[in-house]
Tab-separated table of C-alpha atoms in Angstrom:
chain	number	residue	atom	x	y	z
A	1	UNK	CA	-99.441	54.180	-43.056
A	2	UNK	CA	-101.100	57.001	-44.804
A	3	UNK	CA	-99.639	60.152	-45.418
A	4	UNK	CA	-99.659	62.632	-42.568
A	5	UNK	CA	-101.149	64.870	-45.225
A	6	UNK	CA	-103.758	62.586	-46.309
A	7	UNK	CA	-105.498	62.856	-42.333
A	8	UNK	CA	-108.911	64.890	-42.090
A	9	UNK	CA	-107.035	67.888	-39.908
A	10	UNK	CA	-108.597	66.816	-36.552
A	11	UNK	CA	-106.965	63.066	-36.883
A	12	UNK	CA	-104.067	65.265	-37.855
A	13	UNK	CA	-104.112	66.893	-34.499
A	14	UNK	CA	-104.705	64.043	-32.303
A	15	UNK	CA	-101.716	62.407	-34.494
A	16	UNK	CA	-99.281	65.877	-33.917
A	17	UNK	CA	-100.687	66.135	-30.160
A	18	UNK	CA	-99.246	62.126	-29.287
A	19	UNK	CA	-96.169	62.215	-31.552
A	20	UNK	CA	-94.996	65.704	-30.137
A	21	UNK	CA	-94.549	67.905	-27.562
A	22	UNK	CA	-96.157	71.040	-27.548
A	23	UNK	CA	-94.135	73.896	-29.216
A	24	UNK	CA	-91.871	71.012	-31.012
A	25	UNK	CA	-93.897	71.384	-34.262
A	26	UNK	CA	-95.815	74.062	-35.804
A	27	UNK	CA	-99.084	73.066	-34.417
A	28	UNK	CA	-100.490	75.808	-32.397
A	29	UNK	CA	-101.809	75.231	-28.977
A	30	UNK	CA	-105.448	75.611	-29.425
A	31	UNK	CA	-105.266	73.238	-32.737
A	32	UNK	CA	-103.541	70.406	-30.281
A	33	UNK	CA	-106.526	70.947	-27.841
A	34	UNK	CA	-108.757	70.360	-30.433
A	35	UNK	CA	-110.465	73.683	-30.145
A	36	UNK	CA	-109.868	75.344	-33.761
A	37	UNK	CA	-111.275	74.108	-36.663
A	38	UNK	CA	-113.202	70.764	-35.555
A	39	UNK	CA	-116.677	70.445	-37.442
A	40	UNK	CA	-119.354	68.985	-36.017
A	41	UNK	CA	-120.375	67.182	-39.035
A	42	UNK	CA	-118.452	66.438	-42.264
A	43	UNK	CA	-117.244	63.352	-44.698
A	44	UNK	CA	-113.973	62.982	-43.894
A	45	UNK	CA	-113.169	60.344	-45.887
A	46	UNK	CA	-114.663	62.328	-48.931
A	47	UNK	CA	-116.821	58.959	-50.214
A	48	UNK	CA	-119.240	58.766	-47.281
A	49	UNK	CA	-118.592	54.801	-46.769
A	50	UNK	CA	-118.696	55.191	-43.579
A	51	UNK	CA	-121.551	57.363	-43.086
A	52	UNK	CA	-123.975	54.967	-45.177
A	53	UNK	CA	-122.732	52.143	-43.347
A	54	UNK	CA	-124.035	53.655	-40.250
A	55	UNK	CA	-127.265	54.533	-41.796
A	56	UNK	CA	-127.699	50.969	-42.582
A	57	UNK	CA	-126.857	49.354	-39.145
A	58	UNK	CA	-129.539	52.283	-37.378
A	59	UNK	CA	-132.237	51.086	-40.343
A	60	UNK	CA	-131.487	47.385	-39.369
A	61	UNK	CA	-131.819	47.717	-35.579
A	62	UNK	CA	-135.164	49.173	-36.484
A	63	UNK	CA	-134.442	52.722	-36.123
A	64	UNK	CA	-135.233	55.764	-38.207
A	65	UNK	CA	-131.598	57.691	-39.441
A	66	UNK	CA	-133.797	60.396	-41.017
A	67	UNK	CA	-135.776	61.324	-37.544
A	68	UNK	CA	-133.964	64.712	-35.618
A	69	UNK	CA	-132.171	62.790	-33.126
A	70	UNK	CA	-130.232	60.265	-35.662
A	71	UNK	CA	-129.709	62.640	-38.909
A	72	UNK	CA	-126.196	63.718	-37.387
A	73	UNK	CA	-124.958	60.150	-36.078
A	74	UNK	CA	-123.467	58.840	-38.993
A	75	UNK	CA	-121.311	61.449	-39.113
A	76	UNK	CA	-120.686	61.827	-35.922
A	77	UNK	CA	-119.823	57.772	-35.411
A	78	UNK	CA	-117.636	58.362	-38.260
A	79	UNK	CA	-115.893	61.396	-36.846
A	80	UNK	CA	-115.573	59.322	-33.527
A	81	UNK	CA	-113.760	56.197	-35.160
A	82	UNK	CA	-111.223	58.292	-36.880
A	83	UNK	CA	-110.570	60.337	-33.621
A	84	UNK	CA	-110.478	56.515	-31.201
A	85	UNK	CA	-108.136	55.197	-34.361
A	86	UNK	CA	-105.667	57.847	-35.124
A	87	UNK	CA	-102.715	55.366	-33.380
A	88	UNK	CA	-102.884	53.724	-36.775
A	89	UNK	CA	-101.273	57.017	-38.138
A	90	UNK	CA	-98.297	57.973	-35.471
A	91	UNK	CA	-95.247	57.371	-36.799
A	92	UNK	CA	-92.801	56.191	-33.705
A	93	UNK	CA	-89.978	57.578	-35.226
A	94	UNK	CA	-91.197	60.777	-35.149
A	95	UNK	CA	-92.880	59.860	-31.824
A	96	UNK	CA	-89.708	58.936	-30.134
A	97	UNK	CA	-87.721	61.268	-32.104
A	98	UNK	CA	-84.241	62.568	-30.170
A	99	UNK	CA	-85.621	61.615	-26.883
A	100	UNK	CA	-83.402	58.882	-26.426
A	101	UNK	CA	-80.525	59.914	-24.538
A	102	UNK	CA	-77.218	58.498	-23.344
A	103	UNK	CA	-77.372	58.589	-19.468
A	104	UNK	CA	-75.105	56.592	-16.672
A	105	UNK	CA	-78.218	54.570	-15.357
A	106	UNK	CA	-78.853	51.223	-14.774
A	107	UNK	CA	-81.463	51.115	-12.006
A	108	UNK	CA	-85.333	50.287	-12.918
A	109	UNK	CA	-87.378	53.009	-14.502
A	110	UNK	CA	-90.940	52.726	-13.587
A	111	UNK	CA	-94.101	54.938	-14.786
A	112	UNK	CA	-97.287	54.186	-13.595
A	113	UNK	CA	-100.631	55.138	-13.833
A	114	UNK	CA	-100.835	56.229	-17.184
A	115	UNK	CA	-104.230	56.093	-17.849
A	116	UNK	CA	-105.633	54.703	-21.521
A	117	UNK	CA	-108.900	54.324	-23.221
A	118	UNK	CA	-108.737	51.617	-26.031
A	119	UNK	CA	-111.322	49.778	-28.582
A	120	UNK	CA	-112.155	45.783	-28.266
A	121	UNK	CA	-111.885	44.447	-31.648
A	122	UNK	CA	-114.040	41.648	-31.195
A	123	UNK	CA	-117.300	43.952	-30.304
A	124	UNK	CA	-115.949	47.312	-30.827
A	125	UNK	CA	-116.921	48.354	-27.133
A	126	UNK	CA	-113.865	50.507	-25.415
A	127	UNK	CA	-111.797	48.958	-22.618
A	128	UNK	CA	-110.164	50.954	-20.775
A	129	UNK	CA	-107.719	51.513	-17.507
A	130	UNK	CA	-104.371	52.229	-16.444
A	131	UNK	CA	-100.559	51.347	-17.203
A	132	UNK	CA	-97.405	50.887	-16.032
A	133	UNK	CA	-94.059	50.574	-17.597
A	134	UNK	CA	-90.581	49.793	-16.285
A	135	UNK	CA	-87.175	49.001	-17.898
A	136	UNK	CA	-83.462	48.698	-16.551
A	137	UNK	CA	-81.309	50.980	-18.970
A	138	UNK	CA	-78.112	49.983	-20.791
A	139	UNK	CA	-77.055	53.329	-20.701
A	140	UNK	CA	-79.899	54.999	-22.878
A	141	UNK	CA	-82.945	56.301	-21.105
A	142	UNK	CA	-86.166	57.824	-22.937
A	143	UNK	CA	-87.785	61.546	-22.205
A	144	UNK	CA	-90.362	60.529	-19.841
A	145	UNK	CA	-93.555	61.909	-21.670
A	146	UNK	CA	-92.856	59.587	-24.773
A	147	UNK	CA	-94.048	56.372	-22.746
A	148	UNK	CA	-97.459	57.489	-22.022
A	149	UNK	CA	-97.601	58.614	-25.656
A	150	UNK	CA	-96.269	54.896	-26.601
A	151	UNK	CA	-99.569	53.661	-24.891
A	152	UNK	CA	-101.605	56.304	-26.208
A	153	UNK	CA	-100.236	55.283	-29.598
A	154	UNK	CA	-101.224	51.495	-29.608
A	155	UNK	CA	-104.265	52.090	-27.714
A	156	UNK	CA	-105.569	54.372	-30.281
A	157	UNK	CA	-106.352	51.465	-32.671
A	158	UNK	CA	-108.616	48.301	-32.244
A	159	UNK	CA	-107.045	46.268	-29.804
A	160	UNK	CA	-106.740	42.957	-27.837
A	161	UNK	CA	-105.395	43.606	-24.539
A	162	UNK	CA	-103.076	41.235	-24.730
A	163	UNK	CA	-101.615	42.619	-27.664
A	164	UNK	CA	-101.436	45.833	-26.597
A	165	UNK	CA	-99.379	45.226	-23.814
A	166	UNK	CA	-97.094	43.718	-25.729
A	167	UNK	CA	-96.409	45.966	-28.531
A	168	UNK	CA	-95.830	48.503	-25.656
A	169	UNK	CA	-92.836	46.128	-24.584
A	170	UNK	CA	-91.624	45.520	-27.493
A	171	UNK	CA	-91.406	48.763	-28.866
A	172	UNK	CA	-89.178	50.008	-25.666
A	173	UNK	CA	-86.970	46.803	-26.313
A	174	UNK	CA	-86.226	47.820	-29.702
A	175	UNK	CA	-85.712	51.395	-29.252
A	176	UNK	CA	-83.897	51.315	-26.456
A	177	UNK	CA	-82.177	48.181	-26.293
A	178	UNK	CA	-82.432	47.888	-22.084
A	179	UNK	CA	-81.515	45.052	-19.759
A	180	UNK	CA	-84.917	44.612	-19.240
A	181	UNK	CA	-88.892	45.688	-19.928
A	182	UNK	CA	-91.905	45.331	-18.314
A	183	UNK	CA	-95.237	46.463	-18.803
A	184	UNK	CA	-98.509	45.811	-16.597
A	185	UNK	CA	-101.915	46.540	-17.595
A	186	UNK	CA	-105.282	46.663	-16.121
A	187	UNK	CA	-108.743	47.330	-17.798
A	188	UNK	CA	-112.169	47.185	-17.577
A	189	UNK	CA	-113.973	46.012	-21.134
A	190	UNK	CA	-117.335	47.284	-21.243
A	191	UNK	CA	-117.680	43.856	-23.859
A	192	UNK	CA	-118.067	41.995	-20.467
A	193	UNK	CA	-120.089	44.584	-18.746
A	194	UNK	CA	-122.926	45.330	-21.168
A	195	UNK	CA	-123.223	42.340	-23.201
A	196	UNK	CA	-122.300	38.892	-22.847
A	197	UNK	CA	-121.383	37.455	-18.886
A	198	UNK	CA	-122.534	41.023	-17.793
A	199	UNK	CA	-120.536	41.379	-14.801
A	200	UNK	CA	-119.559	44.548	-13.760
A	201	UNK	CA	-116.744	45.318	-11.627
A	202	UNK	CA	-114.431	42.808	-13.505
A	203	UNK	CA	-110.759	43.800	-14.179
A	204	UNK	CA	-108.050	42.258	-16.939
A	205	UNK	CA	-104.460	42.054	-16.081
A	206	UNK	CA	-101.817	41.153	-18.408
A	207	UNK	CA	-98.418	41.715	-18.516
A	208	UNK	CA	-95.099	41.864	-20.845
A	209	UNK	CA	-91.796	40.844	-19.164
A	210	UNK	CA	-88.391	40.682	-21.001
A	211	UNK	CA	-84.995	40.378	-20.411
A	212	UNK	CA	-84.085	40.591	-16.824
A	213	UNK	CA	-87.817	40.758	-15.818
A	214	UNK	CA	-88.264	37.605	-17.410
A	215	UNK	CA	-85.012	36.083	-16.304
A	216	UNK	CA	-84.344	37.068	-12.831
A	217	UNK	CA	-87.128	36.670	-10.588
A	218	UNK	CA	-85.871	39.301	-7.878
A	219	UNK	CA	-86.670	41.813	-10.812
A	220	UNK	CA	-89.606	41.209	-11.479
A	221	UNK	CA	-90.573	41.130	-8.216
A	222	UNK	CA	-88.750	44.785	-7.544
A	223	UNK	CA	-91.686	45.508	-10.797
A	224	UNK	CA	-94.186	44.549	-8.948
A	225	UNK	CA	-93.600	45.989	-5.619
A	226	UNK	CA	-93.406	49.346	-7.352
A	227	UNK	CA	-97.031	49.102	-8.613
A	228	UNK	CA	-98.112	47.785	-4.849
A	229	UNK	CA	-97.256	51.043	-3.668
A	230	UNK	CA	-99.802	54.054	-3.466
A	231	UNK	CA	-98.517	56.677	-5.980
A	232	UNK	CA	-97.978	60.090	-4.151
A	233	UNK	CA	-100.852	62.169	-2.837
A	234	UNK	CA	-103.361	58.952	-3.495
């Protein structure tokens, strides 16, 4: 992982902004919403790698990088990857932090809706869509914000869907040691919609069961009748 002070500073926001809450760190306000500070342009890697990489693809697909339109868009492409990437930099332990507390619970915990915007790693295209996330507690539950950052986290990187849902899981397994975790997600992949089978309209589920979700079919069948109901004011 590199070193949080090794991060051009607008990676190092969108890092801060999903491992924090506001006014838990020093980050002000206006740095978190990305206002302060954010060239348009700029090497952030300090090599420009990336920058001449995208010069060659535009000069390959027949394109002029030298004509008004296209001078900016290696650096912008690069500024885009590092800000669609920066899950490769959270730290869950600071992510989680103390937000794990000790609490007399042991019903299902379900958040849904958590909406995500990822990167196919096959074509580089986003994918993108909604989440939800249960668990039974063994007497620990988590604050609530830190699952949608968990999904923010993983989905901030290039991704398999499949993958990502499960690294979601497992994560709140590990942490939190529950009777139980399941995650459900659904996305659209622009991979299948632009190129390829070109057929818009088409949604991916997958989905992440353990313990008692996996074991005990009445649970996972409370799981899913959570998700078939319309979430308030929908």
């Amino acid at each position: 992982m590199t070193s949080p002070t090794d991060l051009p500073p607008h990676v190092r926001r969108l890092v801060d902004e999903i491992e924090s809450e506001i006014g838990e760190t020093g980050v002000a306000v206006d740095d978190i919403s990305g206002d302060v500070g954010r060239p348009e342009t700029g090497d952030d890697d300090g090599n420009g790698r990336v920058e001449a990489a995208v010069r060659q693809i535009l000069v390959e697909i027949g394109e002029d990088p030298d004509r008004q339109g296209l001078v900016g868009t290696p650096q912008r492409v690069h500024r885009m990857y590092t800000e669609l990437t920066a899950g490769y930099h959270v730290d869950p332990n600071r992510l989680v932090n103390d937000a794990i507390f000790d609490v007399a619970y042991s019903e299902m915990v379900v958040v849904k809706d958590i909406p995500f915007y990822s990167l196919c790693e096959h074509h580089l295209l986003p994918f993108f869509g909604s989440a939800a996330v249960a668990y039974i507690p063994r007497g620990r539950v988590i604050g609530l914000s830190k699952i949608p950052r968990i999904v923010e986290m993983y989905a901030r990187r290039l991704q398999v869907q499949e993958r990502l849902t499960q690294q979601i899981a497992d994560l709140l397994q590990e942490r939190l040691e529950p009777q139980g975790v399941g995650v459900v997600i659904e996305a659209t992949h622009l991979c299948a919609v632009m190129r390829g089978v070109r057929k818009p309209g088409t949604i991916m589920t997958t989905s992440a069961v353990l313990g008692l979700f996996r074991s005990r079919d009445r649970t996972r069948a409370e799981f899913f009748a959570h998700l078939d109901r319309p979430s308030p004011g929908a």
